[in-house]
Amino acid sequence: MPGIDLLIPFLIATLLFAYFPGPALLYTAAQTLARGRRAGLFAALGIHLGCYVHVIAAALGLSAIFLHAPMAFFVLKVAGAGYLIWLGVQMLRRRQGGEMTELPALAVRKSARRAFLESVMVEVLNPKVAIFFIAFLPQFVDPGATWPLWVQFLVMGTFVNLMFSSADIITVYLTDRVVRAVRSSSTTERVARYLGGSVLIGLGAHLALSRAQ
């Protein structure tokens, strides 16, 4: 593994990136707002597992393709942005009580499963995550270390992913506390669903307008 002179800056930078408010935290907050805490936690799990695709790709050097093939970045970006916007529209169009009222146990399980699958797709289709890992991790790997570079990429990428997921989980619980404090009517629930859907549409638009760094 890299020496302490690289590990300390790596830990500090990882914590800053993980807990600084950004699109990932907004996404888990949106899922929690629209579908509840269980769905928010499953969304965080989906993001976590989907992120390993990018960690492995970075370790194998595949993420560098996006730096040298703008069309590949563009295609994946458009697909990811379109999917986010579609999810947001579906949240806005969902009828009151479609998932959260009648037959609550079954509805909650179904909603959580859907949030999980959607989140895996959202993460895998986000080329900005691939660019992040290929730009961030090489600053802290040590070519002279005992462990091969690809192992260092996997270990450090896994740690980054775990820290990001810890921030997502905290966001879910904080969002849920706020929602529970104000949710006293169907109107409040409808507003929460509209807010969550709007956030997803905004994130999709942000991804669509983004560029590879």
mmCIF file with all atom_site columns, N, CA, C and O in Angstrom, residues 85-115:
data_model
loop_
_atom_site.group_PDB
_atom_site.id
_atom_site.type_symbol
_atom_site.label_atom_id
_atom_site.label_alt_id
_atom_site.label_comp_id
_atom_site.label_asym_id
_atom_site.label_entity_id
_atom_site.label_seq_id
_atom_site.pdbx_PDB_ins_code
_atom_site.Cartn_x
_atom_site.Cartn_y
_atom_site.Cartn_z
_atom_site.occupancy
_atom_site.B_iso_or_equiv
_atom_site.pdbx_formal_charge
_atom_site.auth_seq_id
_atom_site.auth_comp_id
_atom_site.auth_asym_id
_atom_site.auth_atom_id
_atom_site.pdbx_PDB_model_num
ATOM 1   N N  . ILE A 1 85  ? -34.118 11.534 -15.803 1.00 0.00 ? 85  ILE A N  1
ATOM 2   C CA . ILE A 1 85  ? -35.273 12.382 -16.099 1.00 0.00 ? 85  ILE A CA 1
ATOM 3   C C  . ILE A 1 85  ? -36.546 11.533 -16.181 1.00 0.00 ? 85  ILE A C  1
ATOM 4   O O  . ILE A 1 85  ? -37.604 11.925 -15.674 1.00 0.00 ? 85  ILE A O  1
ATOM 5   N N  . TRP A 1 86  ? -36.438 10.356 -16.795 1.00 0.00 ? 86  TRP A N  1
ATOM 6   C CA . TRP A 1 86  ? -37.595 9.462  -16.882 1.00 0.00 ? 86  TRP A CA 1
ATOM 7   C C  . TRP A 1 86  ? -38.064 9.043  -15.497 1.00 0.00 ? 86  TRP A C  1
ATOM 8   O O  . TRP A 1 86  ? -39.271 9.015  -15.218 1.00 0.00 ? 86  TRP A O  1
ATOM 9   N N  . LEU A 1 87  ? -37.113 8.724  -14.601 1.00 0.00 ? 87  LEU A N  1
ATOM 10  C CA . LEU A 1 87  ? -37.485 8.347  -13.238 1.00 0.00 ? 87  LEU A CA 1
ATOM 11  C C  . LEU A 1 87  ? -38.194 9.500  -12.533 1.00 0.00 ? 87  LEU A C  1
ATOM 12  O O  . LEU A 1 87  ? -39.180 9.296  -11.818 1.00 0.00 ? 87  LEU A O  1
ATOM 13  N N  . GLY A 1 88  ? -37.677 10.717 -12.731 1.00 0.00 ? 88  GLY A N  1
ATOM 14  C CA . GLY A 1 88  ? -38.303 11.875 -12.108 1.00 0.00 ? 88  GLY A CA 1
ATOM 15  C C  . GLY A 1 88  ? -39.716 12.098 -12.608 1.00 0.00 ? 88  GLY A C  1
ATOM 16  O O  . GLY A 1 88  ? -40.631 12.382 -11.827 1.00 0.00 ? 88  GLY A O  1
ATOM 17  N N  . VAL A 1 89  ? -39.907 11.952 -13.920 1.00 0.00 ? 89  VAL A N  1
ATOM 18  C CA . VAL A 1 89  ? -41.248 12.117 -14.497 1.00 0.00 ? 89  VAL A CA 1
ATOM 19  C C  . VAL A 1 89  ? -42.200 11.061 -13.955 1.00 0.00 ? 89  VAL A C  1
ATOM 20  O O  . VAL A 1 89  ? -43.370 11.351 -13.649 1.00 0.00 ? 89  VAL A O  1
ATOM 21  N N  . GLN A 1 90  ? -41.711 9.820  -13.822 1.00 0.00 ? 90  GLN A N  1
ATOM 22  C CA . GLN A 1 90  ? -42.563 8.756  -13.284 1.00 0.00 ? 90  GLN A CA 1
ATOM 23  C C  . GLN A 1 90  ? -42.988 9.064  -11.849 1.00 0.00 ? 90  GLN A C  1
ATOM 24  O O  . GLN A 1 90  ? -44.131 8.786  -11.457 1.00 0.00 ? 90  GLN A O  1
ATOM 25  N N  . MET A 1 91  ? -42.078 9.634  -11.065 1.00 0.00 ? 91  MET A N  1
ATOM 26  C CA . MET A 1 91  ? -42.443 10.022 -9.698  1.00 0.00 ? 91  MET A CA 1
ATOM 27  C C  . MET A 1 91  ? -43.516 11.099 -9.704  1.00 0.00 ? 91  MET A C  1
ATOM 28  O O  . MET A 1 91  ? -44.460 11.074 -8.917  1.00 0.00 ? 91  MET A O  1
ATOM 29  N N  . LEU A 1 92  ? -43.375 12.065 -10.596 1.00 0.00 ? 92  LEU A N  1
ATOM 30  C CA . LEU A 1 92  ? -44.345 13.159 -10.660 1.00 0.00 ? 92  LEU A CA 1
ATOM 31  C C  . LEU A 1 92  ? -45.717 12.662 -11.122 1.00 0.00 ? 92  LEU A C  1
ATOM 32  O O  . LEU A 1 92  ? -46.748 13.172 -10.678 1.00 0.00 ? 92  LEU A O  1
ATOM 33  N N  . ARG A 1 93  ? -45.720 11.658 -11.980 1.00 0.00 ? 93  ARG A N  1
ATOM 34  C CA . ARG A 1 93  ? -46.977 11.160 -12.541 1.00 0.00 ? 93  ARG A CA 1
ATOM 35  C C  . ARG A 1 93  ? -47.654 10.130 -11.654 1.00 0.00 ? 93  ARG A C  1
ATOM 36  O O  . ARG A 1 93  ? -48.833 9.823  -11.862 1.00 0.00 ? 93  ARG A O  1
ATOM 37  N N  . ARG A 1 94  ? -46.926 9.581  -10.685 1.00 0.00 ? 94  ARG A N  1
ATOM 38  C CA . ARG A 1 94  ? -47.500 8.520  -9.855  1.00 0.00 ? 94  ARG A CA 1
ATOM 39  C C  . ARG A 1 94  ? -48.693 9.041  -9.073  1.00 0.00 ? 94  ARG A C  1
ATOM 40  O O  . ARG A 1 94  ? -48.632 10.107 -8.459  1.00 0.00 ? 94  ARG A O  1
ATOM 41  N N  . ARG A 1 95  ? -49.743 8.296  -9.070  1.00 0.00 ? 95  ARG A N  1
ATOM 42  C CA . ARG A 1 95  ? -50.959 8.719  -8.371  1.00 0.00 ? 95  ARG A CA 1
ATOM 43  C C  . ARG A 1 95  ? -50.781 8.595  -6.868  1.00 0.00 ? 95  ARG A C  1
ATOM 44  O O  . ARG A 1 95  ? -50.096 7.719  -6.378  1.00 0.00 ? 95  ARG A O  1
ATOM 45  N N  . GLN A 1 96  ? -51.434 9.504  -6.172  1.00 0.00 ? 96  GLN A N  1
ATOM 46  C CA . GLN A 1 96  ? -51.409 9.469  -4.715  1.00 0.00 ? 96  GLN A CA 1
ATOM 47  C C  . GLN A 1 96  ? -51.913 8.122  -4.216  1.00 0.00 ? 96  GLN A C  1
ATOM 48  O O  . GLN A 1 96  ? -52.961 7.645  -4.632  1.00 0.00 ? 96  GLN A O  1
ATOM 49  N N  . GLY A 1 97  ? -51.140 7.499  -3.329  1.00 0.00 ? 97  GLY A N  1
ATOM 50  C CA . GLY A 1 97  ? -51.534 6.225  -2.756  1.00 0.00 ? 97  GLY A CA 1
ATOM 51  C C  . GLY A 1 97  ? -51.142 5.044  -3.609  1.00 0.00 ? 97  GLY A C  1
ATOM 52  O O  . GLY A 1 97  ? -51.382 3.913  -3.231  1.00 0.00 ? 97  GLY A O  1
ATOM 53  N N  . GLY A 1 98  ? -50.466 5.290  -4.771  1.00 0.00 ? 98  GLY A N  1
ATOM 54  C CA . GLY A 1 98  ? -50.103 4.190  -5.645  1.00 0.00 ? 98  GLY A CA 1
ATOM 55  C C  . GLY A 1 98  ? -49.108 3.244  -5.027  1.00 0.00 ? 98  GLY A C  1
ATOM 56  O O  . GLY A 1 98  ? -49.064 2.068  -5.370  1.00 0.00 ? 98  GLY A O  1
ATOM 57  N N  . GLU A 1 99  ? -48.247 3.717  -4.103  1.00 0.00 ? 99  GLU A N  1
ATOM 58  C CA . GLU A 1 99  ? -47.233 2.841  -3.549  1.00 0.00 ? 99  GLU A CA 1
ATOM 59  C C  . GLU A 1 99  ? -47.168 2.914  -2.039  1.00 0.00 ? 99  GLU A C  1
ATOM 60  O O  . GLU A 1 99  ? -46.600 2.052  -1.408  1.00 0.00 ? 99  GLU A O  1
ATOM 61  N N  . MET A 1 100 ? -47.718 3.947  -1.426  1.00 0.00 ? 100 MET A N  1
ATOM 62  C CA . MET A 1 100 ? -47.414 4.182  -0.029  1.00 0.00 ? 100 MET A CA 1
ATOM 63  C C  . MET A 1 100 ? -48.611 4.078  0.913   1.00 0.00 ? 100 MET A C  1
ATOM 64  O O  . MET A 1 100 ? -48.471 4.299  2.101   1.00 0.00 ? 100 MET A O  1
ATOM 65  N N  . THR A 1 101 ? -49.789 3.748  0.374   1.00 0.00 ? 101 THR A N  1
ATOM 66  C CA . THR A 1 101 ? -50.920 3.717  1.289   1.00 0.00 ? 101 THR A CA 1
ATOM 67  C C  . THR A 1 101 ? -51.516 2.318  1.390   1.00 0.00 ? 101 THR A C  1
ATOM 68  O O  . THR A 1 101 ? -51.259 1.601  2.331   1.00 0.00 ? 101 THR A O  1
ATOM 69  N N  . GLU A 1 102 ? -52.339 1.894  0.409   1.00 0.00 ? 102 GLU A N  1
ATOM 70  C CA . GLU A 1 102 ? -52.994 0.609  0.499   1.00 0.00 ? 102 GLU A CA 1
ATOM 71  C C  . GLU A 1 102 ? -51.970 -0.523 0.445   1.00 0.00 ? 102 GLU A C  1
ATOM 72  O O  . GLU A 1 102 ? -50.982 -0.467 -0.272  1.00 0.00 ? 102 GLU A O  1
ATOM 73  N N  . LEU A 1 103 ? -52.242 -1.590 1.204   1.00 0.00 ? 103 LEU A N  1
ATOM 74  C CA . LEU A 1 103 ? -51.335 -2.716 1.300   1.00 0.00 ? 103 LEU A CA 1
ATOM 75  C C  . LEU A 1 103 ? -49.903 -2.237 1.570   1.00 0.00 ? 103 LEU A C  1
ATOM 76  O O  . LEU A 1 103 ? -49.003 -2.463 0.777   1.00 0.00 ? 103 LEU A O  1
ATOM 77  N N  . PRO A 1 104 ? -49.665 -1.544 2.672   1.00 0.00 ? 104 PRO A N  1
ATOM 78  C CA . PRO A 1 104 ? -48.385 -0.880 2.894   1.00 0.00 ? 104 PRO A CA 1
ATOM 79  C C  . PRO A 1 104 ? -47.178 -1.794 2.894   1.00 0.00 ? 104 PRO A C  1
ATOM 80  O O  . PRO A 1 104 ? -46.145 -1.451 2.328   1.00 0.00 ? 104 PRO A O  1
ATOM 81  N N  . ALA A 1 105 ? -47.259 -2.990 3.498   1.00 0.00 ? 105 ALA A N  1
ATOM 82  C CA . ALA A 1 105 ? -46.086 -3.861 3.574   1.00 0.00 ? 105 ALA A CA 1
ATOM 83  C C  . ALA A 1 105 ? -45.634 -4.282 2.181   1.00 0.00 ? 105 ALA A C  1
ATOM 84  O O  . ALA A 1 105 ? -44.456 -4.192 1.834   1.00 0.00 ? 105 ALA A O  1
ATOM 85  N N  . LEU A 1 106 ? -46.589 -4.738 1.365   1.00 0.00 ? 106 LEU A N  1
ATOM 86  C CA . LEU A 1 106 ? -46.258 -5.142 0.003   1.00 0.00 ? 106 LEU A CA 1
ATOM 87  C C  . LEU A 1 106 ? -45.767 -3.960 -0.820  1.00 0.00 ? 106 LEU A C  1
ATOM 88  O O  . LEU A 1 106 ? -44.804 -4.064 -1.577  1.00 0.00 ? 106 LEU A O  1
ATOM 89  N N  . ALA A 1 107 ? -46.436 -2.815 -0.669  1.00 0.00 ? 107 ALA A N  1
ATOM 90  C CA . ALA A 1 107 ? -46.067 -1.629 -1.436  1.00 0.00 ? 107 ALA A CA 1
ATOM 91  C C  . ALA A 1 107 ? -44.667 -1.151 -1.082  1.00 0.00 ? 107 ALA A C  1
ATOM 92  O O  . ALA A 1 107 ? -43.889 -0.769 -1.954  1.00 0.00 ? 107 ALA A O  1
ATOM 93  N N  . VAL A 1 108 ? -44.335 -1.170 0.213   1.00 0.00 ? 108 VAL A N  1
ATOM 94  C CA . VAL A 1 108 ? -43.019 -0.709 0.635   1.00 0.00 ? 108 VAL A CA 1
ATOM 95  C C  . VAL A 1 108 ? -41.925 -1.613 0.075   1.00 0.00 ? 108 VAL A C  1
ATOM 96  O O  . VAL A 1 108 ? -40.879 -1.147 -0.386  1.00 0.00 ? 108 VAL A O  1
ATOM 97  N N  . ARG A 1 109 ? -42.162 -2.939 0.106   1.00 0.00 ? 109 ARG A N  1
ATOM 98  C CA . ARG A 1 109 ? -41.158 -3.864 -0.437  1.00 0.00 ? 109 ARG A CA 1
ATOM 99  C C  . ARG A 1 109 ? -40.979 -3.644 -1.937  1.00 0.00 ? 109 ARG A C  1
ATOM 100 O O  . ARG A 1 109 ? -39.851 -3.652 -2.448  1.00 0.00 ? 109 ARG A O  1
ATOM 101 N N  . LYS A 1 110 ? -42.090 -3.475 -2.628  1.00 0.00 ? 110 LYS A N  1
ATOM 102 C CA . LYS A 1 110 ? -42.024 -3.251 -4.068  1.00 0.00 ? 110 LYS A CA 1
ATOM 103 C C  . LYS A 1 110 ? -41.302 -1.946 -4.373  1.00 0.00 ? 110 LYS A C  1
ATOM 104 O O  . LYS A 1 110 ? -40.467 -1.884 -5.293  1.00 0.00 ? 110 LYS A O  1
ATOM 105 N N  . SER A 1 111 ? -41.604 -0.903 -3.631  1.00 0.00 ? 111 SER A N  1
ATOM 106 C CA . SER A 1 111 ? -40.976 0.396  -3.844  1.00 0.00 ? 111 SER A CA 1
ATOM 107 C C  . SER A 1 111 ? -39.476 0.329  -3.585  1.00 0.00 ? 111 SER A C  1
ATOM 108 O O  . SER A 1 111 ? -38.674 0.902  -4.329  1.00 0.00 ? 111 SER A O  1
ATOM 109 N N  . ALA A 1 112 ? -39.084 -0.387 -2.525  1.00 0.00 ? 112 ALA A N  1
ATOM 110 C CA . ALA A 1 112 ? -37.665 -0.507 -2.193  1.00 0.00 ? 112 ALA A CA 1
ATOM 111 C C  . ALA A 1 112 ? -36.922 -1.282 -3.276  1.00 0.00 ? 112 ALA A C  1
ATOM 112 O O  . ALA A 1 112 ? -35.811 -0.909 -3.667  1.00 0.00 ? 112 ALA A O  1
ATOM 113 N N  . ARG A 1 113 ? -37.524 -2.364 -3.755  1.00 0.00 ? 113 ARG A N  1
ATOM 114 C CA . ARG A 1 113 ? -36.883 -3.159 -4.806  1.00 0.00 ? 113 ARG A CA 1
ATOM 115 C C  . ARG A 1 113 ? -36.703 -2.332 -6.072  1.00 0.00 ? 113 ARG A C  1
ATOM 116 O O  . ARG A 1 113 ? -35.657 -2.392 -6.734  1.00 0.00 ? 113 ARG A O  1
ATOM 117 N N  . ARG A 1 114 ? -37.727 -1.554 -6.395  1.00 0.00 ? 114 ARG A N  1
ATOM 118 C CA . ARG A 1 114 ? -37.641 -0.708 -7.586  1.00 0.00 ? 114 ARG A CA 1
ATOM 119 C C  . ARG A 1 114 ? -36.563 0.363  -7.415  1.00 0.00 ? 114 ARG A C  1
ATOM 120 O O  . ARG A 1 114 ? -35.791 0.632  -8.347  1.00 0.00 ? 114 ARG A O  1
ATOM 121 N N  . ALA A 1 115 ? -36.487 0.959  -6.230  1.00 0.00 ? 115 ALA A N  1
ATOM 122 C CA . ALA A 1 115 ? -35.462 1.970  -5.967  1.00 0.00 ? 115 ALA A CA 1
ATOM 123 C C  . ALA A 1 115 ? -34.069 1.370  -6.095  1.00 0.00 ? 115 ALA A C  1
ATOM 124 O O  . ALA A 1 115 ? -33.143 2.018  -6.611  1.00 0.00 ? 115 ALA A O  1
#
